[in-house]
Protein backbone atom coordinates (compact mmCIF):
# COMPACT_ATOMS: atom_id res chain seq x y z
CA UNK A 1 0.00 0.00 0.00
CA UNK A 2 1.26 3.49 -0.78
CA UNK A 3 1.38 6.39 1.70
CA UNK A 4 -1.37 8.93 2.26
CA UNK A 5 -2.95 10.74 -0.66
CA UNK A 6 -0.64 13.24 -2.42
CA UNK A 7 -2.67 16.43 -2.90
CA UNK A 8 -3.09 17.34 -6.57
CA UNK A 9 -2.64 20.91 -7.91
CA UNK A 10 -2.04 22.08 -4.34
CA UNK A 11 -0.21 25.32 -5.20
CA UNK A 12 -2.86 26.21 -7.78
CA UNK A 13 -5.67 25.48 -5.29
CA UNK A 14 -4.13 27.77 -2.67
CA UNK A 15 -3.50 30.51 -5.23
CA UNK A 16 -7.14 30.36 -6.40
CA UNK A 17 -8.57 30.20 -2.85
CA UNK A 18 -6.22 32.94 -1.59
CA UNK A 19 -7.03 32.28 2.10
CA UNK A 20 -6.09 34.96 4.64
CA UNK A 21 -5.71 34.84 8.43
CA UNK A 22 -9.18 34.73 10.01
CA UNK A 23 -10.94 33.52 6.83
CA UNK A 24 -13.28 30.53 7.04
CA UNK A 25 -12.92 27.90 4.30
CA UNK A 26 -14.85 24.69 3.68
CA UNK A 27 -12.67 21.83 2.42
CA UNK A 28 -15.49 19.64 1.09
CA UNK A 29 -13.22 16.64 0.40
CA UNK A 30 -10.92 16.29 3.40
CA UNK A 31 -9.26 12.95 2.45
CA UNK A 32 -5.83 12.91 4.09
CA UNK A 33 -6.08 16.65 4.76
CA UNK A 34 -3.48 17.84 2.25
CA UNK A 35 -5.49 20.91 1.17
CA UNK A 36 -6.76 21.50 4.72
CA UNK A 37 -3.25 21.69 6.15
CA UNK A 38 -2.10 24.13 3.47
CA UNK A 39 -5.16 26.34 4.09
CA UNK A 40 -4.66 26.25 7.88
CA UNK A 41 -1.01 27.19 7.41
CA UNK A 42 -2.14 30.55 5.97
CA UNK A 43 -3.95 31.38 9.25
CA UNK A 44 -7.45 30.64 7.93
CA UNK A 45 -9.89 28.28 9.69
CA UNK A 46 -11.20 25.13 8.04
CA UNK A 47 -14.52 23.30 8.24
CA UNK A 48 -13.77 20.01 6.50
CA UNK A 49 -16.30 17.52 5.13
CA UNK A 50 -15.87 13.88 4.20
CA UNK A 51 -18.38 11.08 4.07
CA UNK A 52 -15.73 8.41 4.58
CA UNK A 53 -15.41 7.57 8.30
CA UNK A 54 -11.91 6.13 7.78
CA UNK A 55 -10.41 9.65 7.35
CA UNK A 56 -10.85 10.26 11.11
CA UNK A 57 -7.21 9.54 12.13
CA UNK A 58 -6.01 12.17 9.61
CA UNK A 59 -8.57 14.62 11.06
CA UNK A 60 -7.39 13.88 14.61
CA UNK A 61 -3.81 14.66 13.58
CA UNK A 62 -4.84 17.97 11.97
CA UNK A 63 -6.95 18.95 15.01
CA UNK A 64 -3.93 18.27 17.19
CA UNK A 65 -1.66 20.46 15.05
CA UNK A 66 -4.17 23.33 14.63
CA UNK A 67 -6.25 23.40 17.83
CA UNK A 68 -9.45 25.45 17.63
CA UNK A 69 -9.00 26.16 13.91
CA UNK A 70 -10.35 22.97 12.39
CA UNK A 71 -13.33 20.66 12.53
CA UNK A 72 -14.38 17.64 10.46
CA UNK A 73 -18.04 16.98 9.71
CA UNK A 74 -18.90 13.53 8.43
CA UNK A 75 -21.36 14.38 5.66
CA UNK A 76 -21.73 14.22 1.89
CA UNK A 77 -21.53 17.47 -0.13
CA UNK A 78 -25.29 17.73 0.01
CA UNK A 79 -24.87 18.49 3.75
CA UNK A 80 -22.45 21.42 3.17
CA UNK A 81 -24.92 24.24 3.92
CA UNK A 82 -26.12 22.54 7.09
CA UNK A 83 -22.55 21.87 8.26
CA UNK A 84 -21.69 25.54 7.74
CA UNK A 85 -24.84 26.72 9.55
CA UNK A 86 -24.05 24.40 12.48
CA UNK A 87 -20.53 25.86 12.73
CA UNK A 88 -22.01 29.21 13.81
CA UNK A 89 -19.54 31.10 11.56
CA UNK A 90 -20.74 34.39 10.12
CA UNK A 91 -19.01 34.31 6.71
CA UNK A 92 -17.74 31.70 4.31
CA UNK A 93 -14.70 32.93 2.40
CA UNK A 94 -13.87 29.84 0.36
CA UNK A 95 -14.97 26.35 -0.60
CA UNK A 96 -12.79 23.75 -2.29
CA UNK A 97 -13.75 20.40 -3.81
CA UNK A 98 -11.21 17.74 -4.86
CA UNK A 99 -13.61 15.35 -6.53
CA UNK A 100 -13.34 11.57 -6.62
CA UNK A 101 -11.64 8.88 -4.60
CA UNK A 102 -8.45 9.26 -2.59
CA UNK A 103 -5.43 7.06 -3.17
CA UNK A 104 -6.06 5.56 0.30
CA UNK A 105 -9.49 4.41 -0.89
CA UNK A 106 -8.11 3.08 -4.19
CA UNK A 107 -5.15 1.31 -2.58
CA UNK A 108 -7.09 -0.56 0.09
CA UNK A 109 -8.27 -3.79 -1.51
CA UNK A 110 -10.99 -4.20 1.10
CA UNK A 111 -12.74 -1.02 -0.12
CA UNK A 112 -13.40 -2.75 -3.45
CA UNK A 113 -12.57 0.19 -5.76
CA UNK A 114 -9.78 -1.48 -7.70
CA UNK A 115 -9.89 -4.08 -10.47
CA UNK A 116 -6.18 -4.67 -9.82
CA UNK A 117 -6.55 -5.89 -6.23
CA UNK A 118 -8.84 -8.63 -5.00
CA UNK A 119 -11.36 -7.44 -2.46
CA UNK A 120 -15.06 -7.37 -1.66
CA UNK A 121 -17.08 -5.69 -4.42
CA UNK A 122 -18.04 -2.72 -2.26
CA UNK A 123 -16.98 0.81 -3.49
CA UNK A 124 -19.05 2.71 -0.91
CA UNK A 125 -17.14 5.78 0.29
CA UNK A 126 -19.46 6.14 3.29
CA UNK A 127 -19.73 2.40 3.97
CA UNK A 128 -23.54 2.81 3.79
CA UNK A 129 -26.21 2.13 1.18
CA UNK A 130 -26.13 0.00 -1.97
CA UNK A 131 -22.74 -1.58 -2.79
CA UNK A 132 -21.31 -2.40 -6.22
CA UNK A 133 -22.14 -6.08 -5.54
CA UNK A 134 -25.77 -5.13 -4.86
CA UNK A 135 -25.91 -3.36 -8.24
CA UNK A 136 -24.37 -6.12 -10.36
CA UNK A 137 -26.34 -8.85 -8.56
CA UNK A 138 -29.79 -7.25 -8.60
CA UNK A 139 -30.21 -4.56 -11.29
CA UNK A 140 -32.02 -5.40 -14.53
CA UNK A 141 -30.16 -5.41 -17.83
CA UNK A 142 -31.49 -2.00 -19.00
CA UNK A 143 -30.47 0.14 -16.00
CA UNK A 144 -27.16 -1.71 -15.64
CA UNK A 145 -26.23 -1.17 -19.31
CA UNK A 146 -27.40 2.44 -18.96
CA UNK A 147 -25.00 3.34 -16.13
CA UNK A 148 -22.11 1.53 -17.84
CA UNK A 149 -22.70 3.66 -20.91
CA UNK A 150 -23.47 6.93 -19.13
CA UNK A 151 -20.93 6.88 -16.30
CA UNK A 152 -18.27 4.63 -17.86
CA UNK A 153 -18.68 5.88 -21.44
CA UNK A 154 -18.50 2.15 -22.23
CA UNK A 155 -19.44 1.41 -25.82
CA UNK A 156 -19.93 -2.31 -25.13
CA UNK A 157 -22.29 -1.70 -22.21
CA UNK A 158 -25.01 -4.07 -23.47
CA UNK A 159 -22.57 -6.93 -23.97
CA UNK A 160 -21.08 -6.48 -20.49
CA UNK A 161 -24.52 -6.28 -18.84
CA UNK A 162 -25.55 -9.50 -20.61
CA UNK A 163 -22.41 -11.31 -19.37
CA UNK A 164 -22.99 -10.06 -15.81
CA UNK A 165 -26.63 -11.16 -15.75
CA UNK A 166 -25.77 -14.57 -17.19
CA UNK A 167 -22.98 -15.22 -14.70
CA UNK A 168 -24.82 -14.09 -11.58
CA UNK A 169 -27.52 -16.78 -12.00
CA UNK A 170 -25.06 -19.46 -10.91
CA UNK A 171 -22.63 -17.34 -8.85
CA UNK A 172 -23.59 -13.92 -7.52
CA UNK A 173 -20.62 -11.53 -7.59
CA UNK A 174 -18.78 -10.87 -4.34
CA UNK A 175 -15.17 -10.04 -5.39
CA UNK A 176 -13.56 -7.33 -7.52
CA UNK A 177 -11.24 -9.59 -9.53
CA UNK A 178 -14.09 -11.95 -10.33
CA UNK A 179 -16.08 -9.08 -11.90
CA UNK A 180 -12.97 -7.78 -13.69
CA UNK A 181 -12.44 -11.21 -15.27
CA UNK A 182 -16.05 -11.54 -16.42
CA UNK A 183 -15.87 -8.07 -18.03
CA UNK A 184 -12.54 -8.88 -19.66
CA UNK A 185 -13.94 -12.10 -21.14
CA UNK A 186 -17.11 -10.36 -22.33
CA UNK A 187 -14.91 -7.91 -24.26
CA UNK A 188 -12.82 -10.68 -25.81
CA UNK A 189 -9.71 -10.27 -23.64
CA UNK A 190 -7.16 -7.48 -23.47
CA UNK A 191 -6.34 -7.20 -27.19
CA UNK A 192 -3.27 -5.12 -26.41
CA UNK A 193 -5.35 -2.22 -25.03
CA UNK A 194 -3.31 0.16 -22.82
CA UNK A 195 -5.96 0.12 -20.07
CA UNK A 196 -7.63 -2.87 -18.40
CA UNK A 197 -10.92 -3.75 -20.13
CA UNK A 198 -12.78 -3.39 -16.80
CA UNK A 199 -11.62 0.22 -16.23
CA UNK A 200 -14.82 1.81 -17.57
CA UNK A 201 -17.10 -0.68 -15.81
CA UNK A 202 -15.43 -0.01 -12.46
CA UNK A 203 -15.60 3.75 -13.00
CA UNK A 204 -19.32 3.52 -13.83
CA UNK A 205 -20.11 1.39 -10.77
CA UNK A 206 -18.15 3.71 -8.47
CA UNK A 207 -20.01 6.75 -9.76
CA UNK A 208 -23.37 5.00 -9.39
CA UNK A 209 -22.69 3.56 -5.93
CA UNK A 210 -21.68 6.98 -4.57
CA UNK A 211 -24.06 9.09 -6.73
CA UNK A 212 -20.94 11.08 -7.54
CA UNK A 213 -22.41 13.30 -10.23
CA UNK A 214 -25.59 14.08 -8.26
CA UNK A 215 -23.43 14.88 -5.24
CA UNK A 216 -21.20 17.17 -7.31
CA UNK A 217 -24.19 19.20 -8.49
CA UNK A 218 -25.61 19.32 -4.95
CA UNK A 219 -22.21 20.45 -3.64
CA UNK A 220 -21.83 23.25 -6.20
CA UNK A 221 -25.34 24.51 -5.45
CA UNK A 222 -24.71 24.33 -1.71
CA UNK A 223 -21.47 26.30 -2.13
CA UNK A 224 -23.32 28.92 -4.19
CA UNK A 225 -25.98 29.20 -1.48
CA UNK A 226 -23.42 29.40 1.35
CA UNK A 227 -20.40 31.40 0.11
CA UNK A 228 -20.34 35.06 1.14
CA UNK A 229 -19.90 37.79 -1.51
CA UNK A 230 -16.22 37.73 -2.49
CA UNK A 231 -15.92 34.08 -1.37
CA UNK A 232 -14.01 31.78 -3.71
CA UNK A 233 -15.10 28.46 -5.17
CA UNK A 234 -12.34 26.10 -6.36
CA UNK A 235 -13.06 22.70 -7.92
CA UNK A 236 -10.61 20.02 -9.05
CA UNK A 237 -12.00 17.17 -11.17
CA UNK A 238 -10.47 14.02 -12.60
CA UNK A 239 -12.62 13.03 -15.54
CA UNK A 240 -14.58 14.68 -18.29
CA UNK A 241 -18.03 13.84 -16.90
CA UNK A 242 -17.24 15.79 -13.73
CA UNK A 243 -15.45 18.64 -15.48
CA UNK A 244 -18.41 19.07 -17.83
CA UNK A 245 -20.73 19.57 -14.85
CA UNK A 246 -18.43 22.13 -13.21
CA UNK A 247 -17.81 23.97 -16.48
CA UNK A 248 -21.55 24.14 -17.28
CA UNK A 249 -22.38 25.32 -13.75
CA UNK A 250 -19.77 28.09 -13.73
CA UNK A 251 -20.43 29.15 -17.32
CA UNK A 252 -24.13 29.52 -16.57
CA UNK A 253 -23.77 31.16 -13.16
CA UNK A 254 -21.19 33.66 -14.48
CA UNK A 255 -23.58 34.72 -17.25
CA UNK A 256 -21.36 33.29 -19.98
CA UNK A 257 -23.78 30.66 -21.30
CA UNK A 258 -24.44 31.26 -25.00
CA UNK A 259 -27.95 32.74 -25.64
CA UNK A 260 -31.04 31.61 -23.75
CA UNK A 261 -32.74 28.41 -24.77
CA UNK A 262 -36.16 28.97 -26.29
CA UNK A 263 -37.37 26.44 -23.73
CA UNK A 264 -35.86 28.33 -20.81
CA UNK A 265 -38.19 30.49 -18.73
CA UNK A 266 -37.50 34.21 -19.07
CA UNK A 267 -36.53 34.40 -15.38
CA UNK A 268 -33.47 32.21 -16.07
CA UNK A 269 -32.12 34.67 -18.63
CA UNK A 270 -32.62 37.73 -16.45
CA UNK A 271 -30.87 36.41 -13.34
CA UNK A 272 -27.76 38.25 -12.24
CA UNK A 273 -24.50 36.26 -12.32
CA UNK A 274 -23.82 34.64 -8.93
CA UNK A 275 -20.14 34.06 -9.82
CA UNK A 276 -17.33 35.77 -11.74
CA UNK A 277 -14.80 33.36 -13.26
CA UNK A 278 -11.34 33.70 -11.68
CA UNK A 279 -9.77 32.83 -15.04
CA UNK A 280 -10.94 31.44 -18.36
CA UNK A 281 -10.91 27.67 -18.86
CA UNK A 282 -9.24 25.12 -16.60
CA UNK A 283 -5.77 24.90 -15.03
CA UNK A 284 -3.82 21.65 -15.36
CA UNK A 285 -0.79 20.16 -13.65
CA UNK A 286 2.65 21.25 -14.81
CA UNK A 287 5.45 18.94 -15.95
CA UNK A 288 7.08 18.66 -12.49
CA UNK A 289 3.86 17.59 -10.79
CA UNK A 290 3.03 15.14 -13.59
CA UNK A 291 6.46 13.54 -13.22
CA UNK A 292 6.00 13.18 -9.45
CA UNK A 293 2.32 12.18 -9.44
CA UNK A 294 0.80 10.50 -12.51
CA UNK A 295 -2.65 10.80 -10.87
CA UNK A 296 -2.49 14.53 -11.66
CA UNK A 297 -2.63 13.75 -15.40
CA UNK A 298 -6.37 14.21 -15.78
CA UNK A 299 -6.82 16.90 -13.11
CA UNK A 300 -8.62 20.13 -14.11
CA UNK A 301 -9.02 23.10 -11.78
CA UNK A 302 -11.76 25.71 -12.24
CA UNK A 303 -12.38 28.66 -9.93
CA UNK A 304 -14.81 31.54 -9.49
CA UNK A 305 -15.61 34.34 -7.04
CA UNK A 306 -19.09 34.69 -5.52
CA UNK A 307 -20.93 37.93 -6.33
CA UNK A 308 -23.60 39.73 -4.28
CA UNK A 309 -26.39 38.27 -6.46
CA UNK A 310 -28.78 35.73 -4.93
CA UNK A 311 -28.09 32.04 -5.50
CA UNK A 312 -29.85 30.92 -8.68
CA UNK A 313 -31.50 27.91 -7.18
CA UNK A 314 -33.17 29.98 -4.49
CA UNK A 315 -34.21 32.55 -7.11
CA UNK A 316 -35.96 29.93 -9.30
C1 LIG B 1 -9.51 13.07 -3.83
S1 LIG B 1 -9.82 12.84 -2.13
C2 LIG B 1 -9.39 14.37 -1.40
C3 LIG B 1 -7.96 14.49 -1.02
C4 LIG B 1 -7.61 15.76 -0.28
N1 LIG B 1 -7.75 16.96 -1.09
C5 LIG B 1 -6.21 15.69 0.29
O1 LIG B 1 -5.40 16.59 -0.03
O2 LIG B 1 -5.90 14.76 1.04
C6 LIG B 1 -11.55 12.93 -2.08
C7 LIG B 1 -12.16 12.74 -0.70
O3 LIG B 1 -13.47 13.26 -0.76
C8 LIG B 1 -14.39 12.36 -0.19
N2 LIG B 1 -15.62 12.51 -0.96
C9 LIG B 1 -15.83 12.21 -2.25
N3 LIG B 1 -17.07 12.50 -2.60
C10 LIG B 1 -17.67 13.01 -1.50
C11 LIG B 1 -18.98 13.53 -1.24
N4 LIG B 1 -19.92 13.56 -2.17
N5 LIG B 1 -19.24 14.00 -0.02
C12 LIG B 1 -18.26 14.01 0.96
N6 LIG B 1 -17.03 13.52 0.77
C13 LIG B 1 -16.75 13.04 -0.46
C14 LIG B 1 -13.77 10.99 -0.35
O4 LIG B 1 -14.23 10.13 0.69
C15 LIG B 1 -12.28 11.30 -0.26
O5 LIG B 1 -11.80 11.14 1.05
Coordinates of C-alpha atoms in Angstrom, one line a residue, residues 82-222:
X82 CA -26.1 22.5 7.1
X83 CA -22.6 21.9 8.3
X84 CA -21.7 25.5 7.7
X85 CA -24.8 26.7 9.6
X86 CA -24.0 24.4 12.5
X87 CA -20.5 25.9 12.7
X88 CA -22.0 29.2 13.8
X89 CA -19.5 31.1 11.6
X90 CA -20.7 34.4 10.1
X91 CA -19.0 34.3 6.7
X92 CA -17.7 31.7 4.3
X93 CA -14.7 32.9 2.4
X94 CA -13.9 29.8 0.4
X95 CA -15.0 26.4 -0.6
X96 CA -12.8 23.8 -2.3
X97 CA -13.7 20.4 -3.8
X98 CA -11.2 17.7 -4.9
X99 CA -13.6 15.3 -6.5
X100 CA -13.3 11.6 -6.6
X101 CA -11.6 8.9 -4.6
X102 CA -8.4 9.3 -2.6
X103 CA -5.4 7.1 -3.2
X104 CA -6.1 5.6 0.3
X105 CA -9.5 4.4 -0.9
X106 CA -8.1 3.1 -4.2
X107 CA -5.2 1.3 -2.6
X108 CA -7.1 -0.6 0.1
X109 CA -8.3 -3.8 -1.5
X110 CA -11.0 -4.2 1.1
X111 CA -12.7 -1.0 -0.1
X112 CA -13.4 -2.8 -3.5
X113 CA -12.6 0.2 -5.8
X114 CA -9.8 -1.5 -7.7
X115 CA -9.9 -4.1 -10.5
X116 CA -6.2 -4.7 -9.8
X117 CA -6.6 -5.9 -6.2
X118 CA -8.8 -8.6 -5.0
X119 CA -11.4 -7.4 -2.5
X120 CA -15.1 -7.4 -1.7
X121 CA -17.1 -5.7 -4.4
X122 CA -18.0 -2.7 -2.3
X123 CA -17.0 0.8 -3.5
X124 CA -19.1 2.7 -0.9
X125 CA -17.1 5.8 0.3
X126 CA -19.5 6.1 3.3
X127 CA -19.7 2.4 4.0
X128 CA -23.5 2.8 3.8
X129 CA -26.2 2.1 1.2
X130 CA -26.1 0.0 -2.0
X131 CA -22.7 -1.6 -2.8
X132 CA -21.3 -2.4 -6.2
X133 CA -22.1 -6.1 -5.5
X134 CA -25.8 -5.1 -4.9
X135 CA -25.9 -3.4 -8.2
X136 CA -24.4 -6.1 -10.4
X137 CA -26.3 -8.8 -8.6
X138 CA -29.8 -7.3 -8.6
X139 CA -30.2 -4.6 -11.3
X140 CA -32.0 -5.4 -14.5
X141 CA -30.2 -5.4 -17.8
X142 CA -31.5 -2.0 -19.0
X143 CA -30.5 0.1 -16.0
X144 CA -27.2 -1.7 -15.6
X145 CA -26.2 -1.2 -19.3
X146 CA -27.4 2.4 -19.0
X147 CA -25.0 3.3 -16.1
X148 CA -22.1 1.5 -17.8
X149 CA -22.7 3.7 -20.9
X150 CA -23.5 6.9 -19.1
X151 CA -20.9 6.9 -16.3
X152 CA -18.3 4.6 -17.9
X153 CA -18.7 5.9 -21.4
X154 CA -18.5 2.2 -22.2
X155 CA -19.4 1.4 -25.8
X156 CA -19.9 -2.3 -25.1
X157 CA -22.3 -1.7 -22.2
X158 CA -25.0 -4.1 -23.5
X159 CA -22.6 -6.9 -24.0
X160 CA -21.1 -6.5 -20.5
X161 CA -24.5 -6.3 -18.8
X162 CA -25.5 -9.5 -20.6
X163 CA -22.4 -11.3 -19.4
X164 CA -23.0 -10.1 -15.8
X165 CA -26.6 -11.2 -15.7
X166 CA -25.8 -14.6 -17.2
X167 CA -23.0 -15.2 -14.7
X168 CA -24.8 -14.1 -11.6
X169 CA -27.5 -16.8 -12.0
X170 CA -25.1 -19.5 -10.9
X171 CA -22.6 -17.3 -8.8
X172 CA -23.6 -13.9 -7.5
X173 CA -20.6 -11.5 -7.6
X174 CA -18.8 -10.9 -4.3
X175 CA -15.2 -10.0 -5.4
X176 CA -13.6 -7.3 -7.5
X177 CA -11.2 -9.6 -9.5
X178 CA -14.1 -12.0 -10.3
X179 CA -16.1 -9.1 -11.9
X180 CA -13.0 -7.8 -13.7
X181 CA -12.4 -11.2 -15.3
X182 CA -16.0 -11.5 -16.4
X183 CA -15.9 -8.1 -18.0
X184 CA -12.5 -8.9 -19.7
X185 CA -13.9 -12.1 -21.1
X186 CA -17.1 -10.4 -22.3
X187 CA -14.9 -7.9 -24.3
X188 CA -12.8 -10.7 -25.8
X189 CA -9.7 -10.3 -23.6
X190 CA -7.2 -7.5 -23.5
X191 CA -6.3 -7.2 -27.2
X192 CA -3.3 -5.1 -26.4
X193 CA -5.4 -2.2 -25.0
X194 CA -3.3 0.2 -22.8
X195 CA -6.0 0.1 -20.1
X196 CA -7.6 -2.9 -18.4
X197 CA -10.9 -3.7 -20.1
X198 CA -12.8 -3.4 -16.8
X199 CA -11.6 0.2 -16.2
X200 CA -14.8 1.8 -17.6
X201 CA -17.1 -0.7 -15.8
X202 CA -15.4 0.0 -12.5
X203 CA -15.6 3.8 -13.0
X204 CA -19.3 3.5 -13.8
X205 CA -20.1 1.4 -10.8
X206 CA -18.1 3.7 -8.5
X207 CA -20.0 6.8 -9.8
X208 CA -23.4 5.0 -9.4
X209 CA -22.7 3.6 -5.9
X210 CA -21.7 7.0 -4.6
X211 CA -24.1 9.1 -6.7
X212 CA -20.9 11.1 -7.5
X213 CA -22.4 13.3 -10.2
X214 CA -25.6 14.1 -8.3
X215 CA -23.4 14.9 -5.2
X216 CA -21.2 17.2 -7.3
X217 CA -24.2 19.2 -8.5
X218 CA -25.6 19.3 -4.9
X219 CA -22.2 20.5 -3.6
X220 CA -21.8 23.2 -6.2
X221 CA -25.3 24.5 -5.5
X222 CA -24.7 24.3 -1.7

